Every structure is written in structure tokens, then in C-alpha cells.
Coordinates of C-alpha atoms in Angstrom, one line a residue:
Chain A
M165 CA 104.3 61.0 84.4
V166 CA 100.8 61.9 86.7
T167 CA 102.8 62.1 89.6
N168 CA 105.5 64.2 88.3
K169 CA 102.7 66.5 86.8
K170 CA 101.0 67.0 91.0
Q171 CA 104.8 67.0 92.0
E172 CA 104.9 70.3 89.6
K173 CA 102.0 71.4 91.1
F174 CA 103.1 70.8 94.9
W175 CA 106.4 73.1 94.4
Y176 CA 104.7 75.3 92.6
F177 CA 102.1 76.2 95.2
L178 CA 105.1 76.0 97.8
F179 CA 106.4 78.6 95.7
V180 CA 104.3 81.3 95.1
F181 CA 102.0 80.7 98.6
P182 CA 103.6 82.7 101.0
A183 CA 103.7 85.3 98.9
L184 CA 100.4 85.4 97.8
F185 CA 98.3 84.5 101.2
A186 CA 100.5 87.8 103.4
F187 CA 99.7 89.7 99.4
I188 CA 96.2 88.7 100.0
F189 CA 94.9 89.1 103.0
V190 CA 96.9 93.3 103.1
V191 CA 96.5 94.8 100.1
I192 CA 93.4 92.3 97.7
I193 CA 90.8 91.8 101.0
P194 CA 91.3 96.0 102.3
F195 CA 90.7 97.1 98.9
F196 CA 87.5 95.4 98.0
I197 CA 86.2 96.0 102.0
G198 CA 87.2 99.6 101.2
I199 CA 85.1 99.1 98.1
G200 CA 82.4 98.2 100.7
Y201 CA 82.3 100.3 103.4
S202 CA 82.8 103.8 100.6
F203 CA 78.4 102.6 100.0
V204 CA 77.8 102.7 104.2
S205 CA 77.0 105.3 106.6
W206 CA 78.9 104.2 109.6
N207 CA 80.1 106.4 112.5
G208 CA 82.9 103.2 113.6
L209 CA 81.8 102.2 116.9
A210 CA 81.0 97.6 116.4
T211 CA 77.7 98.8 118.9
S212 CA 76.1 101.1 115.8
K213 CA 74.1 100.4 113.2
T214 CA 76.4 100.5 109.4
T215 CA 73.4 101.9 106.7
F216 CA 73.3 101.1 102.7
V217 CA 73.4 104.6 101.5
G218 CA 74.6 103.9 97.5
L219 CA 76.7 106.0 95.8
Q220 CA 75.6 109.1 98.9
N221 CA 79.2 109.8 99.8
Y222 CA 80.7 110.6 97.0
R223 CA 77.9 112.9 95.8
Q224 CA 78.2 114.2 99.1
L225 CA 82.1 114.6 98.0
F226 CA 81.0 117.8 95.4
S227 CA 79.6 119.7 98.6
D228 CA 82.5 119.2 101.0
V229 CA 84.4 122.5 100.9
R230 CA 87.2 120.9 103.0
F231 CA 87.7 118.6 100.6
G232 CA 88.3 120.8 98.3
S233 CA 90.7 123.1 99.5
S234 CA 92.9 120.0 100.4
A235 CA 92.3 119.4 97.0
V236 CA 93.1 122.5 95.3
H237 CA 96.5 122.5 98.0
T238 CA 97.8 119.3 96.9
I239 CA 97.5 120.0 93.4
I240 CA 99.5 123.7 94.2
F241 CA 101.8 121.8 96.8
T242 CA 101.9 119.0 94.5
V243 CA 102.7 121.3 91.0
L244 CA 105.1 123.5 92.7
S245 CA 106.7 119.8 94.2
V246 CA 107.6 119.0 91.1
L247 CA 109.1 121.0 90.0
F248 CA 111.8 122.2 91.8
I249 CA 112.8 118.9 93.2
N250 CA 113.5 117.5 89.1
I251 CA 115.5 121.4 88.3
L252 CA 117.3 121.2 91.4
G253 CA 117.9 117.5 91.6
L254 CA 118.9 117.6 87.7
L255 CA 121.3 121.0 88.3
F256 CA 122.9 119.0 91.1
A257 CA 123.1 116.3 89.0
L258 CA 124.9 118.6 85.7
M259 CA 127.0 119.7 88.6
V260 CA 128.9 116.4 90.0
T261 CA 129.1 115.1 86.8
T262 CA 132.5 116.7 86.4
K263 CA 135.7 114.6 86.7
L264 CA 136.4 115.8 89.3
K265 CA 137.4 114.6 93.0
I266 CA 135.0 116.5 95.3
N267 CA 131.5 115.0 93.4
T268 CA 131.4 111.8 95.6
V269 CA 131.1 114.1 99.0
A270 CA 128.9 116.4 97.2
R271 CA 126.8 113.5 96.2
T272 CA 126.1 111.9 99.6
L273 CA 125.6 115.3 101.1
F274 CA 123.2 116.3 98.5
F275 CA 121.2 112.7 98.7
M276 CA 121.5 112.8 102.7
P277 CA 118.1 114.2 103.4
N278 CA 116.8 111.2 101.3
L279 CA 117.9 109.1 103.9
I280 CA 116.1 110.6 106.7
G281 CA 112.2 109.4 107.6
G282 CA 110.0 111.9 106.5
L283 CA 108.2 112.4 110.0
I284 CA 111.8 114.2 111.0
L285 CA 112.5 115.8 108.2
G286 CA 109.3 117.7 109.4
Y287 CA 110.2 118.3 113.1
I288 CA 113.6 119.2 112.4
W289 CA 112.1 122.1 109.7
K290 CA 110.3 122.6 112.0
F291 CA 112.3 124.2 114.5
I292 CA 114.0 126.6 111.6
L293 CA 111.4 127.7 109.9
S294 CA 109.4 129.2 113.2
D295 CA 111.8 130.1 115.6
T296 CA 115.3 130.0 114.1
F297 CA 113.7 132.6 110.9
K298 CA 111.2 134.6 113.4
A299 CA 115.0 134.6 114.7
I300 CA 117.2 135.6 112.3
G301 CA 114.5 138.1 110.7
E302 CA 115.0 140.1 113.9
Q303 CA 118.3 140.1 113.9
T304 CA 119.4 140.9 109.8
G305 CA 116.3 143.3 110.1
W306 CA 115.2 140.7 106.7
T307 CA 111.5 140.1 108.3
K308 CA 110.3 139.9 104.4
L309 CA 111.9 136.6 104.2
F310 CA 113.0 135.5 107.6
F311 CA 109.9 135.4 109.6
N312 CA 107.2 132.2 110.9
W313 CA 106.7 130.6 108.6
L314 CA 104.5 128.1 109.6
L315 CA 102.2 130.8 111.1
D316 CA 101.1 132.1 107.5
P317 CA 98.7 130.1 105.0
T318 CA 100.7 131.0 102.0
A319 CA 104.2 130.3 103.1
S320 CA 103.5 127.4 104.8
L321 CA 102.6 125.3 102.1
W322 CA 105.7 127.5 100.9
A323 CA 107.0 125.6 103.8
L324 CA 106.2 121.9 102.5
V325 CA 107.0 122.3 99.4
V326 CA 110.7 123.8 100.5
V327 CA 111.0 120.3 102.8
I328 CA 109.9 118.1 100.1
T329 CA 112.5 119.2 97.9
W330 CA 114.8 119.2 100.4
Q331 CA 114.6 116.0 101.0
M332 CA 113.9 114.6 97.6
A333 CA 115.7 116.5 95.2
G334 CA 119.1 114.3 96.0
Y335 CA 117.0 111.1 95.4
V336 CA 116.5 112.4 91.8
M337 CA 120.1 113.6 91.2
I338 CA 121.3 109.9 91.3
I339 CA 118.5 108.9 88.9
Y340 CA 119.5 111.7 86.2
I341 CA 122.8 111.1 86.6
T342 CA 123.0 107.7 85.2
G343 CA 120.9 109.5 82.8
I344 CA 123.0 111.9 82.0
Q345 CA 126.2 109.4 82.1
S346 CA 124.5 107.2 79.5
V347 CA 124.6 110.2 77.0
P348 CA 127.7 109.0 74.7
D349 CA 131.0 110.9 74.7
E350 CA 130.6 111.2 70.6
V351 CA 127.9 112.9 70.6
I352 CA 129.2 115.7 72.6
E353 CA 132.4 116.1 71.4
A354 CA 130.4 116.2 68.0
S355 CA 128.3 119.5 69.4
I356 CA 131.3 121.0 70.5
I357 CA 133.0 120.2 67.5
D358 CA 130.2 122.1 66.2
G359 CA 130.5 125.0 67.5
A360 CA 127.0 124.4 69.9
G361 CA 127.3 125.9 73.9
R362 CA 127.0 124.8 77.1
V363 CA 123.3 126.0 77.3
R364 CA 122.9 124.6 73.3
R365 CA 124.5 121.7 74.0
F366 CA 122.2 120.8 77.1
F367 CA 118.7 121.8 75.7
S368 CA 119.3 119.7 71.8
I369 CA 121.1 117.5 73.3
T370 CA 121.4 115.8 76.8
L371 CA 118.3 116.8 77.7
P372 CA 116.3 114.7 74.7
L373 CA 119.0 112.0 75.4
I374 CA 118.3 111.8 80.0
M375 CA 114.3 111.7 79.0
P376 CA 114.0 108.4 80.3
S377 CA 114.9 109.4 83.4
V378 CA 112.9 112.6 83.0
T379 CA 109.9 110.2 83.1
I380 CA 110.7 108.6 86.1
C381 CA 111.5 110.9 88.1
T382 CA 108.5 112.7 87.3
F383 CA 106.7 109.6 88.2
Y384 CA 108.4 109.1 91.7
T385 CA 108.0 112.7 92.8
L386 CA 104.5 113.2 91.0
S387 CA 103.6 110.3 93.2
N388 CA 105.1 110.9 96.5
C389 CA 103.7 114.2 96.2
F390 CA 100.6 113.2 96.4
K391 CA 100.6 111.0 98.7
M392 CA 102.7 112.6 101.2
Y393 CA 101.7 112.1 104.9
D394 CA 104.0 112.3 107.5
T395 CA 105.6 115.9 106.8
N396 CA 102.5 117.5 106.2
L397 CA 101.6 116.2 109.6
S398 CA 104.9 117.0 111.9
L399 CA 105.4 119.9 110.4
T400 CA 102.8 122.2 109.6
N401 CA 99.9 119.1 110.7
G402 CA 97.2 121.2 108.4
G403 CA 97.9 125.0 110.1
P404 CA 97.4 127.2 110.4
G405 CA 93.1 126.6 110.6
T406 CA 93.0 124.1 107.5
S407 CA 95.0 126.2 104.7
T408 CA 97.4 122.9 104.8
E409 CA 95.8 120.3 104.8
L410 CA 96.7 117.8 101.9
F411 CA 94.5 114.5 100.4
A412 CA 96.0 112.3 102.7
M413 CA 95.6 114.0 106.0
N414 CA 91.9 114.9 105.1
I415 CA 91.3 111.2 104.6
F416 CA 92.6 110.1 108.2
N417 CA 91.4 112.9 109.8
E418 CA 87.8 112.6 108.2
I419 CA 88.6 108.6 109.2
F420 CA 89.8 109.0 112.6
S421 CA 89.4 112.0 113.9
F422 CA 85.8 112.6 112.9
S423 CA 85.0 108.9 113.0
H424 CA 83.5 109.3 109.6
F425 CA 84.5 105.7 108.4
G426 CA 81.6 105.7 105.1
Y427 CA 82.8 109.0 103.8
G428 CA 86.4 108.9 104.8
Q429 CA 86.6 105.5 102.7
A430 CA 84.9 107.0 100.0
K431 CA 87.5 110.0 99.8
A432 CA 90.2 107.2 100.1
I433 CA 88.1 105.8 96.6
I434 CA 88.7 108.7 95.0
F435 CA 92.2 109.0 96.1
F436 CA 93.5 105.6 94.9
L437 CA 91.5 106.2 91.2
F438 CA 93.1 110.4 90.9
I439 CA 96.6 109.1 91.5
A440 CA 96.3 105.9 89.4
A441 CA 94.5 108.0 86.9
I442 CA 97.8 110.7 87.1
T443 CA 100.7 108.7 87.4
L444 CA 99.4 106.4 84.3
T445 CA 98.9 109.6 82.0
Q446 CA 101.4 110.7 82.8
V447 CA 103.4 107.9 82.0
A448 CA 102.6 107.9 78.7
I449 CA 102.4 111.0 78.0
T450 CA 106.2 111.6 79.1
K451 CA 106.7 108.0 76.9
R452 CA 106.5 109.3 73.5
K453 CA 108.8 112.1 74.4
E454 CA 111.3 109.7 74.5
V455 CA 114.2 109.4 71.8
Q456 CA 116.0 106.4 71.4
L457 CA 119.9 107.0 69.8
Chain B
M300 CA 143.9 129.5 78.6
T301 CA 147.0 128.2 80.5
R302 CA 147.4 124.3 82.6
S303 CA 148.2 126.9 86.1
Q304 CA 144.5 128.5 84.8
R305 CA 142.5 126.3 84.4
N306 CA 143.7 123.9 87.2
F307 CA 142.3 127.0 89.4
G308 CA 139.5 126.7 87.7
K309 CA 138.9 123.7 89.3
I310 CA 139.8 124.0 92.7
M311 CA 137.4 127.2 92.4
Y312 CA 134.7 125.0 91.1
S313 CA 135.2 122.5 94.0
I314 CA 135.3 124.7 96.3
F315 CA 132.0 126.4 95.2
V316 CA 130.5 122.4 95.1
L317 CA 131.5 121.3 98.6
A318 CA 129.8 125.1 99.9
L319 CA 126.6 124.3 98.1
G320 CA 127.2 121.1 99.8
I321 CA 127.7 122.1 102.8
L322 CA 124.7 124.8 103.0
F323 CA 122.6 121.8 101.9
I324 CA 123.0 120.0 104.4
Y325 CA 122.8 122.5 107.0
P326 CA 119.2 122.2 108.4
L327 CA 120.8 119.0 109.7
F328 CA 124.3 121.5 112.0
I329 CA 121.3 123.9 113.2
M330 CA 120.0 121.0 115.3
A331 CA 122.9 119.5 116.5
I332 CA 124.0 122.8 117.6
N333 CA 120.7 123.3 119.4
S334 CA 121.0 120.2 121.4
F335 CA 123.6 121.4 123.4
K336 CA 122.1 124.6 124.6
N337 CA 120.1 125.1 127.3
R338 CA 116.3 126.7 126.6
A339 CA 117.7 130.5 126.9
E340 CA 120.6 129.9 124.5
L341 CA 118.8 128.8 122.1
Y342 CA 116.1 131.0 122.3
M343 CA 118.4 134.2 122.5
N344 CA 120.5 132.9 119.1
P345 CA 119.4 129.7 117.4
I346 CA 122.5 129.9 115.2
A347 CA 124.8 130.3 117.2
L348 CA 127.8 127.8 118.7
P349 CA 126.9 126.8 122.0
H350 CA 128.3 128.0 124.5
H351 CA 129.5 124.5 126.5
A352 CA 128.0 121.3 125.3
L353 CA 125.0 119.8 127.1
W354 CA 125.2 116.3 127.2
K355 CA 121.8 116.7 129.9
N356 CA 119.5 117.0 127.2
Y357 CA 121.0 114.1 125.3
A358 CA 119.9 111.9 128.3
E359 CA 116.4 113.4 129.3
A360 CA 115.4 113.3 125.2
A361 CA 116.1 109.5 125.8
R362 CA 115.0 108.9 129.0
K363 CA 111.4 110.4 127.5
M364 CA 111.4 108.9 124.1
S365 CA 112.6 105.7 125.4
F366 CA 115.1 105.7 122.5
L367 CA 117.0 102.6 123.2
N368 CA 113.6 100.4 123.4
A369 CA 112.8 102.1 120.2
L370 CA 115.6 101.2 118.5
G371 CA 115.4 98.1 119.1
N372 CA 111.8 97.9 117.7
S373 CA 112.7 99.6 114.7
V374 CA 115.7 97.4 114.3
F375 CA 114.0 94.1 115.6
I376 CA 110.2 94.8 112.8
T377 CA 112.7 95.3 110.3
V378 CA 115.1 93.4 110.0
I379 CA 112.5 90.2 110.5
S380 CA 110.2 91.9 108.1
L381 CA 112.7 91.8 105.4
L382 CA 114.0 88.5 106.1
F383 CA 109.8 87.2 104.6
I384 CA 110.0 89.7 101.7
I385 CA 113.0 88.8 100.3
T386 CA 112.7 85.1 100.8
F387 CA 108.2 85.1 100.0
S388 CA 109.6 86.9 97.4
A389 CA 112.0 85.9 95.5
M390 CA 110.9 82.4 95.6
C391 CA 107.6 83.3 94.3
A392 CA 109.0 85.8 91.8
W393 CA 111.2 82.9 90.1
M394 CA 108.4 79.9 90.3
I395 CA 105.6 82.6 88.0
T396 CA 108.6 84.3 86.0
R397 CA 109.4 80.5 84.6
K398 CA 106.4 79.1 84.7
N399 CA 104.9 81.0 82.5
T400 CA 101.2 79.6 82.2
K401 CA 98.0 82.1 82.5
L402 CA 97.4 81.5 85.9
S403 CA 101.5 83.4 86.5
R404 CA 100.7 86.0 84.6
F405 CA 97.3 86.9 86.1
L406 CA 99.7 86.8 89.3
F407 CA 103.3 89.0 87.9
F408 CA 99.1 91.7 86.7
L409 CA 98.3 91.4 90.2
F410 CA 101.6 92.2 92.0
V411 CA 102.5 94.6 89.9
A412 CA 99.2 96.6 89.1
T413 CA 98.9 96.9 93.4
M414 CA 101.0 99.4 93.1
L415 CA 99.2 101.8 92.1
I416 CA 97.2 101.3 95.3
P417 CA 97.8 103.9 98.1
F418 CA 98.2 103.0 102.0
Q419 CA 94.9 105.7 102.4
T420 CA 92.4 104.0 100.6
L421 CA 93.7 100.1 102.6
M422 CA 94.3 101.5 105.8
M423 CA 90.9 102.0 107.7
P424 CA 89.9 98.3 106.3
L425 CA 93.0 96.7 108.0
V426 CA 92.2 98.4 111.1
Q427 CA 88.4 96.5 110.9
M428 CA 90.2 93.5 110.0
M429 CA 92.4 93.9 112.8
K430 CA 88.6 94.2 115.0
W431 CA 87.7 91.0 113.5
S432 CA 90.6 89.1 113.1
K433 CA 90.5 89.4 117.2
Q434 CA 86.8 89.5 117.6
F435 CA 86.4 86.1 114.7
L436 CA 89.3 84.0 115.4
G437 CA 90.4 85.1 118.4
L438 CA 93.9 85.9 116.9
R439 CA 95.9 89.1 118.7
V440 CA 97.0 91.2 115.5
L441 CA 96.7 94.9 116.9
N442 CA 99.9 95.9 119.4
T443 CA 102.0 92.7 118.5
Y444 CA 105.2 92.1 117.0
R445 CA 103.7 89.1 114.7
G446 CA 100.6 91.7 113.1
I447 CA 102.7 94.9 111.9
I448 CA 105.6 91.8 110.6
F449 CA 102.6 90.9 108.6
M450 CA 101.7 93.6 107.1
Y451 CA 104.6 94.6 106.1
I452 CA 105.4 90.7 103.8
G453 CA 102.1 92.1 102.0
F454 CA 102.7 95.9 101.2
G455 CA 106.8 94.7 100.7
M456 CA 105.7 91.8 98.3
S457 CA 104.9 94.2 95.0
L458 CA 108.0 95.4 94.5
A459 CA 109.8 93.2 95.2
V460 CA 108.1 90.2 93.0
F461 CA 108.6 93.1 90.5
L462 CA 112.1 93.3 90.7
Y463 CA 112.8 89.8 91.2
S464 CA 111.0 88.9 87.9
G465 CA 112.8 90.9 86.3
F466 CA 115.4 89.6 87.3
V467 CA 115.2 86.2 87.0
K468 CA 114.2 86.6 83.2
T469 CA 118.4 87.9 82.6
I470 CA 119.1 84.2 84.4
P471 CA 120.2 82.1 81.5
V472 CA 117.1 78.3 82.5
S473 CA 120.1 75.8 80.9
L474 CA 122.2 76.0 84.8
E475 CA 118.4 75.1 86.4
E476 CA 118.0 72.1 84.3
A477 CA 121.4 70.4 84.2
A478 CA 120.5 70.8 87.9
T479 CA 117.5 69.1 87.8
I480 CA 118.1 66.5 85.8
D481 CA 121.3 66.2 88.2
G482 CA 118.4 65.1 90.8
C483 CA 117.4 68.3 92.7
S484 CA 114.2 69.0 93.3
S485 CA 112.5 72.8 92.7
F486 CA 113.6 73.6 96.4
S487 CA 117.4 73.0 96.5
V488 CA 117.3 73.8 92.4
F489 CA 116.0 77.2 94.0
W490 CA 118.3 78.4 96.8
K491 CA 121.8 76.7 96.1
I492 CA 121.7 77.9 92.4
V493 CA 119.1 80.7 91.8
F494 CA 118.8 82.9 95.1
P495 CA 122.4 83.1 95.5
M496 CA 122.3 84.6 91.2
L497 CA 119.7 87.1 92.7
K498 CA 122.4 88.8 95.0
S499 CA 122.4 91.8 93.2
T500 CA 118.2 92.4 93.4
T501 CA 118.5 91.3 96.4
I502 CA 120.1 94.4 98.4
T503 CA 118.6 96.3 95.5
V504 CA 115.3 95.3 97.8
M505 CA 116.9 95.3 101.1
I506 CA 118.3 99.1 100.3
L507 CA 114.4 99.9 99.5
D508 CA 112.8 98.3 102.4
I509 CA 115.4 99.0 105.4
I510 CA 114.7 103.6 103.6
W511 CA 110.9 101.9 104.1
I512 CA 109.9 100.5 107.1
W513 CA 112.1 102.0 109.3
N514 CA 111.5 105.7 108.1
D515 CA 106.9 104.5 107.7
Y516 CA 105.2 106.2 110.4
L517 CA 101.3 105.9 109.5
L518 CA 101.6 102.2 109.7
P519 CA 103.0 101.8 113.1
S520 CA 100.7 105.0 114.6
L521 CA 97.6 102.6 113.6
V522 CA 99.0 98.9 114.7
L523 CA 101.3 99.4 117.3
N524 CA 99.8 101.4 120.2
D525 CA 101.7 100.2 122.5
K526 CA 103.8 102.8 124.4
A527 CA 106.7 99.2 124.5
L528 CA 106.7 97.9 120.9
R529 CA 106.9 101.9 119.5
T530 CA 108.8 102.7 116.7
I531 CA 112.0 105.4 115.8
P532 CA 109.0 107.2 114.3
L533 CA 106.4 106.7 116.8
S534 CA 108.3 107.4 119.6
T535 CA 109.8 111.1 118.0
S536 CA 106.4 111.9 117.2
S537 CA 104.8 111.1 120.9
F538 CA 107.6 112.4 122.3
F539 CA 106.5 115.8 120.1
G540 CA 103.7 115.4 121.5
V541 CA 103.7 116.7 124.9
F542 CA 107.2 118.2 124.5
T543 CA 106.6 120.2 121.8
I544 CA 108.0 123.5 123.8
Q545 CA 111.6 122.4 124.9
W546 CA 113.2 122.5 121.9
N547 CA 116.8 121.5 122.7
E548 CA 115.7 118.3 124.2
A549 CA 113.9 118.1 121.0
M550 CA 116.3 118.6 118.7
A551 CA 119.1 115.9 121.3
G552 CA 116.1 113.0 120.7
L553 CA 116.0 114.1 117.4
T554 CA 120.3 114.1 116.8
M555 CA 119.6 110.6 118.0
T556 CA 116.8 109.2 115.6
I557 CA 119.5 110.6 112.3
I558 CA 122.7 109.2 114.1
P559 CA 121.8 105.1 113.1
V560 CA 120.7 106.4 109.5
I561 CA 123.8 108.1 108.9
V562 CA 125.7 105.2 110.3
F563 CA 123.9 103.0 107.7
Y564 CA 124.8 105.4 105.0
F565 CA 128.2 105.5 105.2
C566 CA 128.8 101.9 106.0
A567 CA 126.4 100.6 102.3
Q568 CA 126.5 103.9 100.6
K569 CA 127.3 102.0 97.8
Y570 CA 124.6 99.3 97.3
I571 CA 122.5 102.6 98.2
V572 CA 123.2 104.6 95.0
K573 CA 123.2 101.5 93.0
G574 CA 120.0 100.1 94.8
I575 CA 118.1 103.1 93.9
V576 CA 119.4 103.0 90.4
T577 CA 117.9 99.6 89.5
G578 CA 114.7 100.0 91.7
A579 CA 114.5 103.0 89.8
V580 CA 114.8 102.5 86.4
K581 CA 113.0 98.8 86.2

């Protein structure tokens, strides 16, 4: 039996080791090194000195105006995006869950932007929101809506919301479709007999029953919008000025553009704590709203 | 309502939904039409159709982006990373789900909890580690395929292990026990019996990871500085860095980068939808 135990241990090790090895070197060790770096002051050059500064990097965050404003942009952007993505995604889902042949085509079209990477979407929309919008404005005279969005600080933040909504609405649509299809037909039929109209039926029956999907979609969109970097980079690059610099971009610039390695890493740690706190709270809240049949 | 009235309503509704779908992807259409114009024509009217197709833009963009090279790199990195992610995560997930010890539960918790760590928190230490591994171990990670593939394996583990263990729980153990009694080692039990049964999860992991790795920008931008190793997002971003004003060529470049994605989408559509649903619901 002794050899058997040993053998079992050997197999356990053999199966778990490769996964764990890569995971430890790429995620776990860097995470702890990162915590270490957040307590030092260093400009990233191997030749220059690193000095231990304790919590000073974290204290400095409170007086960092640019970080503060990037926090505000990120929150505004995330709230608007999560709202629009979920409303549009849900509308699309409701629209294409009827028993019509056209639905497959429509789903394909609505979902398509999701497969194209954020960086590339940003470049496509950069052309549309700047040159194309300007040209449309000049031709139609509707200059209130059609102007170069990327030159105006407010419009430019909205540009990010538009692009991310365009990208992710199709993704949440897929999840909402699954939710809607799992609502039992009898419940819907019963409500029709009781005389509930479309709107009433949606708010009193469908919506409470698809709350699990709402939880998933809010969680997914919240954490993705909060971490968004590549569309931010390709569409506005933080501009005009720093008016659309989001959290993730601010951290990247602090470390790799300004070479404040320790300070930037402190920001990155705060960023992690923020994301963890928000997503965990969000899941706890919406989970409570779920109804079981 | 008569039958024909209802049919008419259905047709009108179908047309409405279809029109909305087409309007939704209209930006892609604008991109495509402008990729065939010359500069003057593009600036005169970005929404008009081109007078005649100017294929030259594509040739120019392909040359400036080293498109074929980037495509090759993207395919290579995505495929190899995926093979390793699937193999290692399935093996690991099966073992830690079946051998329900304290260690297993701890490992599972570790994989799942770290999903909350954003990449931005790890990127700087990773860059430092790449420098150290060259300096102290003489092992080059920066600007190598093996470097970036190793990192994708590490980052891909959490979600894949999580998805596989969820599925392993639903498989009855009796089959595996029977095979063990027949004299199969753990290795052959896994590869001959368990792994084929995990097929649906394998497809889910494949879809989610292909979308992620193919479109990833930040990690390759830190690991692959060498022009010859650039993936598609990297070559697109460097193309825009230098030639932003040449929108007609840029549009041709973007159209080219999207074509492989669209082809993949139409080939694997059924699996993509299934993959996303299982990936999300878990």
C-alpha cells in the first residue's frame, strides 16, 4: 500500500504541476512583487536606487489631481456604459426572441462587433466620430450632433461610451436571450389570460425571472468597463488633454511614460482593491434580487 | 386580426429588425467603402460609395503593416497557447476535483480568487521579472514566442480550471473506477476516458481564449517589441502611430484585420454562442 500512496502522490503532482507552475510565475509571484514595489520609490532604471518609502505612495494618491480626475472619468464612463450596454442588450434580446426566421441573422449582426478587438474598434470609430461626423455635419447642417466628437472633452467621453456599448451589447444580448428562453411558457400564457399587456408582462414577469442573467451581465460589463484600456488608447488616447484618461490608462502612463514605478504600482494595487470591492458587492446585491420559481 | 394581417405584421417586423441589424454594423460598412477610395475622394464625402475600387490601398497597407507576418504570429501564438492551456488546465482541474483534499480545495480557491486581479496590477512586476530572468538566469523571455505563450498559459489557467472543474463534477466517477480496476494508470484514465467527455467545456475554453488572445493588445505590447514578432493588434497600433492621416490606407488595413475574425465567426458561430453562454453562466 505504501507504494500505492506514493504513486497517487506522483500522479497528483504530475497533473497539477504544469498548470500551477505557469500560474504561480505569471500571477501569484508578480502579485506579491507588485505589493512590494508599491512601498518603494524608483524610476525603473536598473542603475538608480530604490528607496523604501512606506505608505508614502499611497498617501500621495489623495493629492494626485490627475488620478482623481481619471477616477471621476472612469466612474462616469462605467456607470453610463453599464446602463446603456444592458438596456440595449436586453432590448435586442427581447426583439430577437420571437418565433421568426429573421432572428438568427439579426443576432449575428448584433453580436458581430464583439469579436473584433477593442483596439481595432477604437480605430474604426476614430474615423467615424472625427472625419465622418464632421463631413455629415457639414453636408446636412445638423452640426449639433455631427461634429468632431474627439476634439470636445465631454463628447469624447461619450464617444467611449458609444463604442463600448456597440461592442458589448451583443454579448449581453446572448446571455439575456438564454435567460428569456428559460422563462416558462405557462407563466407567460397565464399572465396573458389575466390581461397583462406587453409592458406589464415584461416588468412583472420576465424581468424578475431573468434576474440571474442581469447579475451576470452587470458583473461582466462592470468589471470590463472598469478595466478598459485598449479602446481608450486607440480612440481618444486620453484626450483632448487628459479629459478621457481612464484609470487603467493613468496607471500605465504613470509607470511606463513617467517612470514612477513605485507610485504607479501603488495605484495599480488600489485599482485591484477597488475592482475586487465593487464586483463582490455588486454580485452580493443583485444575487439577493434573484427570484426562484 | 385576419391571417393575412398577421402575416403582414410579421413581415414588417422582420424588415424592421433586419434594418436595425444592418444599421448596427453600418460603421463596418463605412470602413469598407472608404478603404477603396483615394484621399481626396475620402475627405470629400466619407459616406458615399467609391467611384471605382482602389485595391492599391490594400497592397500598401499590407506592406506597411507586414500583414501576413502579423497574421502568422497571431495564429501561431493563439494556437500554441490554447493547446497548452487546454491540456494543463483540464489535467489540473480533473485531479483537484477528484482528489478532494485540503490542498485541492486551496488550489481551487487560489485559481478562482485571482480572477479578480486586473492585468494592470501585474504588468509592471511581470516586466521586471522578464528583465531578471535574462539578467540572472540568462533566460530570454522578452521578445520570444515562448515568453508570451508562457504568460498566456499562466493567465489562462484560472478561468479554464474553473470551467473544467465545474464540468468534471457532473461526470459519474464509476467509469473512471472501472477503468482503474482494468489496470489503467491515471494518465490513460484521463486521456482515454475523461478528456473526451470534457469536449463541450474544451470548446467553451477554446472560444473564450481565442477571442481573448487574438484581440489582446496590452500584454504583447509589453512582451513583443521586436517588429518581426508583432501580432495583429500590435501591427495595427504601430501602423496608426505613423500613418494616422492616411485614412484610406488605414481603412484598408483595418478591413484586412477584420476579415479573419469574420471568417472565424461564420465558421464557428454555433460554438461561439454556446461557448459564451456556458462561460458566462458558470
